[in-house]
Amino acid sequence: MNNIDNEYVKTLARGAKLDFTGADLQAWQEQLAVAAGWVEKISGADTSADIDAPAGAGVALRPDEVKPFAAAQTLIADFPSSERNMAKVKKIL
Amino acid sequence: MTSENKMKGMPVVISDNLMYAGHKTTCASKMLFNHTAPFTATAVQKLLDAGAVITLRAPEAEFAAGGVISLGGNLRFKPTYGRVSRNGLVAHASSMDRVEITAASARDIALMLSVIGGRDAADNTTSSLPVPDYEQFLNADVKGFKIGVLENSPKIETSAAEIVKISLPYMEYADACYNLISAAEFSANMERFDGLRYGYAAIAGPGEDLTAKTRAEGFGPEVKKKIITGQYVLSSENYKEAFVKAEQVRAKIRQDFAVAFKKCDVIVLPVSLSSAIELTGLPVINTGSALFAADKFKEENLFKTLQIIGL
């Protein structure tokens, strides 16, 4: 992985078609350091087996929104404000 | 009741990233400050067809690149990915983008989803499953329902359903995974703003790059940071460790939920654990923290916010 210095940030900016004249390169550098932390974090996840992850796979498991509705109605019902309905909340939870 | 009358006269606020023909759609960005929508988003058209009255455009963070609008005492519902058409919704992270509904009650959400849900030829990711009348399920008996909660979760007690403990071991990676994938997709989606086709265009002098100058002047700081991050994730030297690995972790997170849903009907999590839901595209209802703000909930380690996730 590259060292995240000023030159590297400028290289990325050129790739992203972003003019960096007068830009807050320090803020971008800090942001990339955070992103490097995210990469480090997921590197610890075991993804060795049974992986079938095509890029951009954002599909749901099985569309069925019915159950959350029934549960929502029971658990939180119609609570427009906390104070007015606290009695109902206490009764249910 | 016919679809035309379902929402007759109901005032609806739509966010500033949904197209509404003849009206400005700016995404709170200088890049689109003067952009008039050339067509109407499918979801908005369905609301209009059902008799709803569009009253306002809700403000948002620039291209939704940062900050979350407070729910107050309202509920927020994210339908299953593909339930509501994204046609006319300005793209942010395409594999996660959903048209959300915020309302004061589950009933209003159910009504709106019945109206805006469904297959749309203009969005090939929409499901062709028929759209039920969600309102009829509101008073369904939940006796025998199993509610899944994490082992170390705040307490939840209800006589209406059974509480079962579940485990989502890959949850700890969800935030990092979400941040990497959403930045990558966001940066790709922002490429269309080049100063040539539509939106803001800078005045470039001799030797200046029009597109680079337009994007530097047209995007705000949070958008630029997210674009740079996406560029980092998708760069050839990081692509495998950052993007591919994140997609693999995402698959594991989806597997976690698939396993958990074998034990329960719905899962209740604190709202703070929302990244995993974005990654899976599962339907979810969120409560605003105002609902459970009383001291009692803190003292007794009860949920202070809830998200109810379905399958």
Coordinates of C-alpha atoms in Angstrom, one line a residue, chain A residues 41-42, chain B residues 168-181 246 249-250 253 257 273-279:
Chain A
K41 CA -9.9 -3.4 9.8
I42 CA -11.4 -5.7 7.2
Chain B
L168 CA -23.9 -11.6 13.8
P169 CA -20.1 -12.2 14.0
Y170 CA -19.2 -10.1 11.0
M171 CA -21.1 -7.1 12.3
E172 CA -17.8 -5.6 13.7
Y173 CA -16.6 -5.1 10.1
A174 CA -19.7 -3.5 8.8
D175 CA -18.8 0.1 9.3
A176 CA -15.4 -0.2 7.6
C177 CA -16.9 -2.4 4.8
Y178 CA -19.8 0.1 4.2
N179 CA -17.5 3.1 4.2
L180 CA -15.1 1.6 1.6
I181 CA -17.9 0.3 -0.8
A246 CA -15.0 -5.4 1.3
V249 CA -16.9 -9.2 3.9
R250 CA -20.3 -8.0 2.7
I253 CA -22.4 -10.2 6.6
F257 CA -28.3 -12.4 8.5
L273 CA -25.7 -0.5 13.9
S274 CA -27.0 0.6 10.6
S275 CA -24.1 0.0 8.2
A276 CA -24.9 -3.8 7.9
I277 CA -28.4 -3.0 6.9
E278 CA -27.2 -0.8 4.1
L279 CA -24.9 -3.6 2.9

